[in-house]
CSV table of C-alpha atoms (C1' of nucleotides) in Angstrom, one decimal:
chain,number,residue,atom,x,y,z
A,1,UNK,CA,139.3,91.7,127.0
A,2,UNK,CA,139.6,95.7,127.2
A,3,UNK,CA,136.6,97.3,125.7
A,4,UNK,CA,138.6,98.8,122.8
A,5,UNK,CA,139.2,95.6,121.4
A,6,UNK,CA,135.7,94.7,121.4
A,7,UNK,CA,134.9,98.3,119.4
A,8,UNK,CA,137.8,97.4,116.8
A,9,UNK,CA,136.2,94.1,116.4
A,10,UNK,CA,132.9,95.2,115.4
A,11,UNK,CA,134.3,98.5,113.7
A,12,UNK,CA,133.3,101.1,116.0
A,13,UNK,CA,135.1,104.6,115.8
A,14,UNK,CA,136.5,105.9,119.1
A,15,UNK,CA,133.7,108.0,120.5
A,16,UNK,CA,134.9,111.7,120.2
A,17,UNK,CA,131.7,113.2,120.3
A,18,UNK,CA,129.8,110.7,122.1
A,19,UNK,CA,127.5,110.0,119.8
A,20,UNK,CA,128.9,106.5,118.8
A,21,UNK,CA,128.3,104.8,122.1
A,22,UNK,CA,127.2,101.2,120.6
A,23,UNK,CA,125.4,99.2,122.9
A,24,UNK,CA,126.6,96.5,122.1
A,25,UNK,CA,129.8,97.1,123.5
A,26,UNK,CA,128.7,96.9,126.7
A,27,UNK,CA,126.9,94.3,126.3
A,28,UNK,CA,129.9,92.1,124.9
A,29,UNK,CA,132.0,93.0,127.1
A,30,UNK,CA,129.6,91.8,130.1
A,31,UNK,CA,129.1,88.6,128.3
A,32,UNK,CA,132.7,88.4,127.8
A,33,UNK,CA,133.4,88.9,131.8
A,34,UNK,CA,130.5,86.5,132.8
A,35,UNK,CA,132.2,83.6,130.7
A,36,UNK,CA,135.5,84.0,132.3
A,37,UNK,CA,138.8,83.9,131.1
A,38,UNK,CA,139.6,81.6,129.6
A,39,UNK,CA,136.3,81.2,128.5
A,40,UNK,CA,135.1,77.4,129.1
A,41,UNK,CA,136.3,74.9,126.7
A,42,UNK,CA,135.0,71.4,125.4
A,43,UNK,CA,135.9,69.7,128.7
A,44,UNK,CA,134.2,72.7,130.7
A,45,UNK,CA,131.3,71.1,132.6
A,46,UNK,CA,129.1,74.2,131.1
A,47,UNK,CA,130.0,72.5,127.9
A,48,UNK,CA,129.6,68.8,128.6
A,49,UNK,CA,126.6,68.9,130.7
A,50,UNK,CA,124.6,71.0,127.6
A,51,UNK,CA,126.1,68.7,125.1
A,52,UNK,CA,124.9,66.1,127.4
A,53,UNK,CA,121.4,67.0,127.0
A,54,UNK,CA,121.4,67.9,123.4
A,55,UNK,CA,122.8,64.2,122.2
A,56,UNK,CA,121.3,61.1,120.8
A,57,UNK,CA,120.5,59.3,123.9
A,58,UNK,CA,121.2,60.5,127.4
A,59,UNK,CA,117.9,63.0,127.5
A,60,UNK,CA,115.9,59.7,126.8
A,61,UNK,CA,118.2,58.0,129.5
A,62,UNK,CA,117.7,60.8,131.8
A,63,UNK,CA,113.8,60.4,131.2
A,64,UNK,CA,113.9,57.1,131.9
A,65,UNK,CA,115.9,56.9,134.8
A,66,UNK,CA,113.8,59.6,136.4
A,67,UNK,CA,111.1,56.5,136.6
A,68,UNK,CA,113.0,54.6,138.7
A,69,UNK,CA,116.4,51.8,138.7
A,70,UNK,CA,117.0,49.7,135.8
A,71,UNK,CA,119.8,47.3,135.5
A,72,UNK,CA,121.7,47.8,132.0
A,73,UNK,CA,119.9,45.6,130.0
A,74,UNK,CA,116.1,46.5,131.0
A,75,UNK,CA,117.2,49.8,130.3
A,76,UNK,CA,118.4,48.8,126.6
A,77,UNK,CA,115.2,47.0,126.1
A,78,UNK,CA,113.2,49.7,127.5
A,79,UNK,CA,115.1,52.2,125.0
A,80,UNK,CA,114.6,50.1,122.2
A,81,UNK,CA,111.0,49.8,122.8
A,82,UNK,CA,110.4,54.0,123.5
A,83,UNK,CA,112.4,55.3,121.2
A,84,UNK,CA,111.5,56.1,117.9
A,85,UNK,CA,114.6,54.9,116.3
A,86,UNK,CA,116.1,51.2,116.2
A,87,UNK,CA,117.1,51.5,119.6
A,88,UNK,CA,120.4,51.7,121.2
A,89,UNK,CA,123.3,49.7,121.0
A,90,UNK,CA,124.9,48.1,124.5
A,91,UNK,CA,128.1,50.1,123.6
A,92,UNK,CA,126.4,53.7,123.1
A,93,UNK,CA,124.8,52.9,126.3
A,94,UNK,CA,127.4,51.9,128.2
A,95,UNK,CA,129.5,55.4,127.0
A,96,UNK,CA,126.3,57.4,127.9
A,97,UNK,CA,126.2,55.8,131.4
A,98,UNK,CA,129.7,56.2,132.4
A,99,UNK,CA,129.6,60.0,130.8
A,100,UNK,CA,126.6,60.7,133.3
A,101,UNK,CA,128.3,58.5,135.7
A,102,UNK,CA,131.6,60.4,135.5
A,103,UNK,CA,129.6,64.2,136.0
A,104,UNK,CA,127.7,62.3,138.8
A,105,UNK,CA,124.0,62.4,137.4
A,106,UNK,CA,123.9,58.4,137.4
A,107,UNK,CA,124.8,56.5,140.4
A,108,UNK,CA,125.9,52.9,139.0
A,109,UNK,CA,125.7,49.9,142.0
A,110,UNK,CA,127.4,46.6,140.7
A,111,UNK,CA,126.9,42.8,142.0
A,112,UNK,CA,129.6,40.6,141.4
A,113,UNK,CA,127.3,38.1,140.9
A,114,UNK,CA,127.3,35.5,138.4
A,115,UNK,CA,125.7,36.5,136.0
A,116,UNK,CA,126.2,40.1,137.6
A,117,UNK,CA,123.6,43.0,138.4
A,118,UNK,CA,123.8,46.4,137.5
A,119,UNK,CA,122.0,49.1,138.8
A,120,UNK,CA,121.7,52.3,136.9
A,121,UNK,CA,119.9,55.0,138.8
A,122,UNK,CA,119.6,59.2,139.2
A,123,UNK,CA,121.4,60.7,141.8
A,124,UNK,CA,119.9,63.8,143.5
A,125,UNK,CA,122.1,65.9,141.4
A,126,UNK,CA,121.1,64.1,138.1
A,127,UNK,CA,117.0,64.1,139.4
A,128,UNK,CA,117.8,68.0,139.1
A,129,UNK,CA,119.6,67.5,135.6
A,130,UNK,CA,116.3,65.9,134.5
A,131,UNK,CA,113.7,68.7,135.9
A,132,UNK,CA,115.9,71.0,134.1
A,133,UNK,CA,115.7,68.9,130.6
A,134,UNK,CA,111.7,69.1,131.5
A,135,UNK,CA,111.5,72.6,131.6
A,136,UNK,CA,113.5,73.1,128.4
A,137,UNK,CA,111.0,70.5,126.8
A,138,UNK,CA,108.2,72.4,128.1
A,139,UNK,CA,109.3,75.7,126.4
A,140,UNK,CA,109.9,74.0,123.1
A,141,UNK,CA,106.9,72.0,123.4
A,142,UNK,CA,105.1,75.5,123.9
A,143,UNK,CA,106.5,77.2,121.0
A,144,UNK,CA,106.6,74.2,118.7
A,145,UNK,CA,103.9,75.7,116.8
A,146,UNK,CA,105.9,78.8,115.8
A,147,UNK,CA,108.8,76.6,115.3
A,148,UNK,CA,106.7,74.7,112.8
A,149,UNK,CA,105.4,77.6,111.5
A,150,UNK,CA,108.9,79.5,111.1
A,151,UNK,CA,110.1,76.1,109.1
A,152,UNK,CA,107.2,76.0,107.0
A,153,UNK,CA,107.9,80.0,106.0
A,154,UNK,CA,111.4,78.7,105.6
A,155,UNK,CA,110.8,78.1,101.6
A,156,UNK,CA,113.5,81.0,100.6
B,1,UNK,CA,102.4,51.0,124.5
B,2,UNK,CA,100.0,48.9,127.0
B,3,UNK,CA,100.8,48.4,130.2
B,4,UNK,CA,101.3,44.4,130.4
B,5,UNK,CA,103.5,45.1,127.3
B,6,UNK,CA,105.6,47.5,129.6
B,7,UNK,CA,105.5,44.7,132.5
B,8,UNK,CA,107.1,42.3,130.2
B,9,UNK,CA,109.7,44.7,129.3
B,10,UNK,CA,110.1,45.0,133.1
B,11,UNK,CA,110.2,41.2,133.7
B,12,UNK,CA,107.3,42.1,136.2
B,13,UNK,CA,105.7,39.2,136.9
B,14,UNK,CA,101.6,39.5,136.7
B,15,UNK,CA,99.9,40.8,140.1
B,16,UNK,CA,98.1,38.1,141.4
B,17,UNK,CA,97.8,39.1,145.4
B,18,UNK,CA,99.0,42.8,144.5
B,19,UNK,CA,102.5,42.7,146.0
B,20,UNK,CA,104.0,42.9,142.4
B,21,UNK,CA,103.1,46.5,141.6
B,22,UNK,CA,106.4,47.8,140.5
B,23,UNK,CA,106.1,51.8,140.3
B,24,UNK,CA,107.8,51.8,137.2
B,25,UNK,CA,105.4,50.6,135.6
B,26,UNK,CA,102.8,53.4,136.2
B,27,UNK,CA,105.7,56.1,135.7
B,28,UNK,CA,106.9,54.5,132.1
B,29,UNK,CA,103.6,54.5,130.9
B,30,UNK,CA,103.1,57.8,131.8
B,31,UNK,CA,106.2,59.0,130.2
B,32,UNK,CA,105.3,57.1,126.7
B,33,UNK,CA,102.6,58.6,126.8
B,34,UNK,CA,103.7,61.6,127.3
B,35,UNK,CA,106.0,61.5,124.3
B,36,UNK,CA,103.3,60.7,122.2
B,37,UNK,CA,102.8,58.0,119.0
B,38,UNK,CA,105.4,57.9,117.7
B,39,UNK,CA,107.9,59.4,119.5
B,40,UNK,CA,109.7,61.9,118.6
B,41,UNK,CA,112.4,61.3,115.6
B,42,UNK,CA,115.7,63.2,115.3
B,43,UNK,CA,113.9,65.8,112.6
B,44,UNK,CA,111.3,66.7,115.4
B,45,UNK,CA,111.6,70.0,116.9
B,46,UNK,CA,112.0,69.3,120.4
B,47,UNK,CA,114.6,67.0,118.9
B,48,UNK,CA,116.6,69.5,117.2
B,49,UNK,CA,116.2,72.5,119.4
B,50,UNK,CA,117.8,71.0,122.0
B,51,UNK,CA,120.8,69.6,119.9
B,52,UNK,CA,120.9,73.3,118.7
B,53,UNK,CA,121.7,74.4,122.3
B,54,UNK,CA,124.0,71.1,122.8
B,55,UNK,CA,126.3,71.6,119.6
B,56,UNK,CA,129.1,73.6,119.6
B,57,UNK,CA,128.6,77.0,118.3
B,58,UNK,CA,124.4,77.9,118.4
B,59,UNK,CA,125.2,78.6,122.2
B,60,UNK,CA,127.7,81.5,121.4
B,61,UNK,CA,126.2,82.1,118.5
B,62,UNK,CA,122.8,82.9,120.5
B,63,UNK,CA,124.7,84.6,123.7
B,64,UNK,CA,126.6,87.1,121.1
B,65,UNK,CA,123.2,87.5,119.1
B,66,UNK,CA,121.3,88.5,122.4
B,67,UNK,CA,123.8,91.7,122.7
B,68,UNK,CA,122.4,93.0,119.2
B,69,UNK,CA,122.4,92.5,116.0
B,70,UNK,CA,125.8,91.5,113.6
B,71,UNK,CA,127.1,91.0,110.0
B,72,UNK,CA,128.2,87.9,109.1
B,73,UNK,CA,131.8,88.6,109.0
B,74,UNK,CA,131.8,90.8,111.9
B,75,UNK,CA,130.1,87.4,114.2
B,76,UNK,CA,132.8,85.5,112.8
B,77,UNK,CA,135.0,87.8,114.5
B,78,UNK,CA,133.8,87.9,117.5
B,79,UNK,CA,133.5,84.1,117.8
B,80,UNK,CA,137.0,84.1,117.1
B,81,UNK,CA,137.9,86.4,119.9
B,82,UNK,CA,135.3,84.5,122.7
B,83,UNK,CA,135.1,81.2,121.9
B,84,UNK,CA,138.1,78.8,123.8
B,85,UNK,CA,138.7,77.2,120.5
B,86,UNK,CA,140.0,78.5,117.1
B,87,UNK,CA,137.4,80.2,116.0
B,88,UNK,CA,134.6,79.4,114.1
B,89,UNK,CA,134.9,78.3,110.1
B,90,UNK,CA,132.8,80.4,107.8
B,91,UNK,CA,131.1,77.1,107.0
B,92,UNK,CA,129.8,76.5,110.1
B,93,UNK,CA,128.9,79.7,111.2
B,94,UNK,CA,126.5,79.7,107.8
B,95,UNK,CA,125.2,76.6,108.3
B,96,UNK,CA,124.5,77.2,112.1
B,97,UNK,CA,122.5,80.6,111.0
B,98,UNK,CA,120.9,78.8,108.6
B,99,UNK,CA,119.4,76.1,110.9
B,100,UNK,CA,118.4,78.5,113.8
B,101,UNK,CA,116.7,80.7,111.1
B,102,UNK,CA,114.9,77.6,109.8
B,103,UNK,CA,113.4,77.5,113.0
B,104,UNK,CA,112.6,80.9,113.4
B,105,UNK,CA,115.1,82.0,116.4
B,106,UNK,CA,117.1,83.9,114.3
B,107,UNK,CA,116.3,86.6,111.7
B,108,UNK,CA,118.4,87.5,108.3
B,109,UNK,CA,118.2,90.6,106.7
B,110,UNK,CA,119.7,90.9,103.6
B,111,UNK,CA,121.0,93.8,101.4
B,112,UNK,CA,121.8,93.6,97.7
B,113,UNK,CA,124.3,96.1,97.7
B,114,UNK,CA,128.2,95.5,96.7
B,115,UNK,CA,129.9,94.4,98.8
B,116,UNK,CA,126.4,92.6,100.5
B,117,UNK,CA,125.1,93.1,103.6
B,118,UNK,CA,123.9,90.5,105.9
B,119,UNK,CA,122.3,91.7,109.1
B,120,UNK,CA,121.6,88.4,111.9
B,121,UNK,CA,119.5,89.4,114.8
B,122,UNK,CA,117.5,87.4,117.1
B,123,UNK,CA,113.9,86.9,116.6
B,124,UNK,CA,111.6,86.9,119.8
B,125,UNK,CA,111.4,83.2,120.0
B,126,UNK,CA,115.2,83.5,119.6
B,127,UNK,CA,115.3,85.6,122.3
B,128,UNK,CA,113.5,83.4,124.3
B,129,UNK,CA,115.3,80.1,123.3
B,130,UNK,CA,118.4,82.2,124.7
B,131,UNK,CA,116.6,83.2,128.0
B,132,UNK,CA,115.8,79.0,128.5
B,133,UNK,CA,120.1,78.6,127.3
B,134,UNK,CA,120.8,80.8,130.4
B,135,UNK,CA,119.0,79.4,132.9
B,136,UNK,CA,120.3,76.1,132.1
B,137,UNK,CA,123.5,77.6,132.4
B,138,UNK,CA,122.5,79.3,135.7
B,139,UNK,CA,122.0,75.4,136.6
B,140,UNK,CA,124.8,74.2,135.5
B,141,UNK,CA,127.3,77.0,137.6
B,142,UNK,CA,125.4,76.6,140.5
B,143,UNK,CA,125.8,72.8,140.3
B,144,UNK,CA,129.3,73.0,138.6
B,145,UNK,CA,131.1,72.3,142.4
B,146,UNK,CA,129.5,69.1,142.8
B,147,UNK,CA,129.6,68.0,139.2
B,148,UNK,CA,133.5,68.7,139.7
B,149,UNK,CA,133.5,66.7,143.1
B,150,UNK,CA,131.9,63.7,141.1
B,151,UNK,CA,134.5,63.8,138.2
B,152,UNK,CA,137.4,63.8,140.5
B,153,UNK,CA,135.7,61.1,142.6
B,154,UNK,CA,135.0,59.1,139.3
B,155,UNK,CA,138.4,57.0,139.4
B,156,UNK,CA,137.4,54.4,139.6
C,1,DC,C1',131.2,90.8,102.1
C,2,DT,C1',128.4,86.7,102.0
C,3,DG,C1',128.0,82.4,100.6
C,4,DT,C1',128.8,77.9,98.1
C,5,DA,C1',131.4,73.8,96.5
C,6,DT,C1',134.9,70.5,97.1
C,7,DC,C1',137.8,67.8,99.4
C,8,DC,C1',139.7,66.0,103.5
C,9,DA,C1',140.2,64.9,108.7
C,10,DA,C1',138.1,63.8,112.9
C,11,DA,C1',134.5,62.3,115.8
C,12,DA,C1',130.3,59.8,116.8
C,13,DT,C1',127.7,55.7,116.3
C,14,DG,C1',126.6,51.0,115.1
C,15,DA,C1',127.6,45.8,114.3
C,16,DT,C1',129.7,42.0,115.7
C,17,DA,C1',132.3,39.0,118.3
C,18,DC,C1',134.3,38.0,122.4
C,19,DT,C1',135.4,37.8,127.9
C,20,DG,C1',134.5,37.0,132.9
D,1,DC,C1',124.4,39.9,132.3
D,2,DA,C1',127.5,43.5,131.8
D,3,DG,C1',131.2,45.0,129.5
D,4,DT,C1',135.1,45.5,126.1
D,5,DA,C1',137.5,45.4,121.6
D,6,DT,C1',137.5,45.9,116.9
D,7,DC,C1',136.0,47.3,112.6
D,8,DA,C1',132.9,49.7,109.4
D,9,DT,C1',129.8,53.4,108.5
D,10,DT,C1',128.0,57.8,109.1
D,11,DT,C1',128.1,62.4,110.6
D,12,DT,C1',130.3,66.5,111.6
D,13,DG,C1',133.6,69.9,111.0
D,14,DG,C1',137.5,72.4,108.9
D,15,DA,C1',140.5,74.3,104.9
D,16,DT,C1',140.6,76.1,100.6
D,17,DA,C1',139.2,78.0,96.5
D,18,DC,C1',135.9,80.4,94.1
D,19,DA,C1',131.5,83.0,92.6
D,20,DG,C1',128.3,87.0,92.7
DNA sequence: CTGTATCCAAAATGATACTG
DNA sequence: CAGTATCATTTTGGATACAG
């Protein structure tokens, strides 16, 4: 996207004196460049990875998983029991699973035994998914008082 | 949550000569605990925060914000130009405002004038909640070869 | 211009029953 | 035990019209 585009977007007059250099310009247009073009859509892993974390379940599964290897059920109990909700049903958990299966954050090793065992566990590249999801809970967890306090001013 | 209580969960049999001490059991604990009594419910902030940065627009909405401050109208058009998709109704753009201003990442200044004029910015905090979004993206671009390996390998 | 209300479509989630 | 299929429910998002 050419820089005058962004300027008719947000209004801005063609600089003939120089005086109407709006920073934010710039600053778009470097955001727009470091997103690529196309920019990323639903299917981008950028996307799904974020939306990932910031669903019902798989930061929980992540949390988990990051103790150790469960087979599928252990793990259903163990949400059940942890989570503050009624706990999760097999087929949410299954579609969480295979969606951090698919991106390669859960490694999944199956015995065709009967009855058959299931082993859900992190790989390396999901043990790094999970550090990252702790540092994000750390900085909301550090600021959770201002949050509070911003939602309690939020009375308008 | 007590520890036998996790053990049973576990299907861990009591330790009688010692051999039985699954790690998990010490690592769960530890991460109940850490989540506190009772957990955390969908209205808590860690909660929600990370949904925020997990839906579909507060990341773009937080990325543009961080290049200055915007109208209403004028955001809307700028989503419209970046974002992969459509572009952003004026109904969700208001009601994604609204809920990172609830939680004090985002500030609204209003002026009673005709037509109005609605000025978003980021707050600190905000500015901070977008400083964690880009290091998680960071992650996710240096990790996005592998993450594309695994979803290719993933036919399974 | 900013925002709300209403209605509708689409997606996410849960409940239940069933299979190998 | 692990997983799938089906259906119902809830949640989310968009389109449109309208108000101040």
């Amino acid at each position: 996207m050419r820089d005058d585009k962004i300027r008719r977007l947000l209004r801005v007059g063609e600089a003939k004196s120089g005086m109407e250099d709006d920073p934010r310009v710039a600053a778009l247009s470097r955001l727009v460049r470091a997103m690529g073009d196309p920019p990323p859509d639903r299917e981008a892993p950028v996307r799904e990875v974020i939306a990932r974390l910031g669903d019902n379940w798989s930061p929980l599964i992540l949390k988990i998983l990051s103790t150790g290897a469960y087979r599928h059920t252990t793990l259903k109990r163990v949400i059940g029991e942890v989570s503050a909700e009624a706990g999760i049903s097999q087929r949410m958990l299954t579609l969480r699973l295979r969606a951090l299966e698919r991106d390669g954050f859960v490694a999944r090793e199956f015995h065709d035994t009967v009855p058959p065992r299931v082993i859900y566990s992190l790989t390396p590249l999901g043990a790094g998914l999970a550090d990252e999801l702790d540092r994000l809970l750390g900085w909301v967890e550090r600021n959770s008082k201002e949050i509070e306090r911003a939602r309690l001013a939020f009375r308008d």
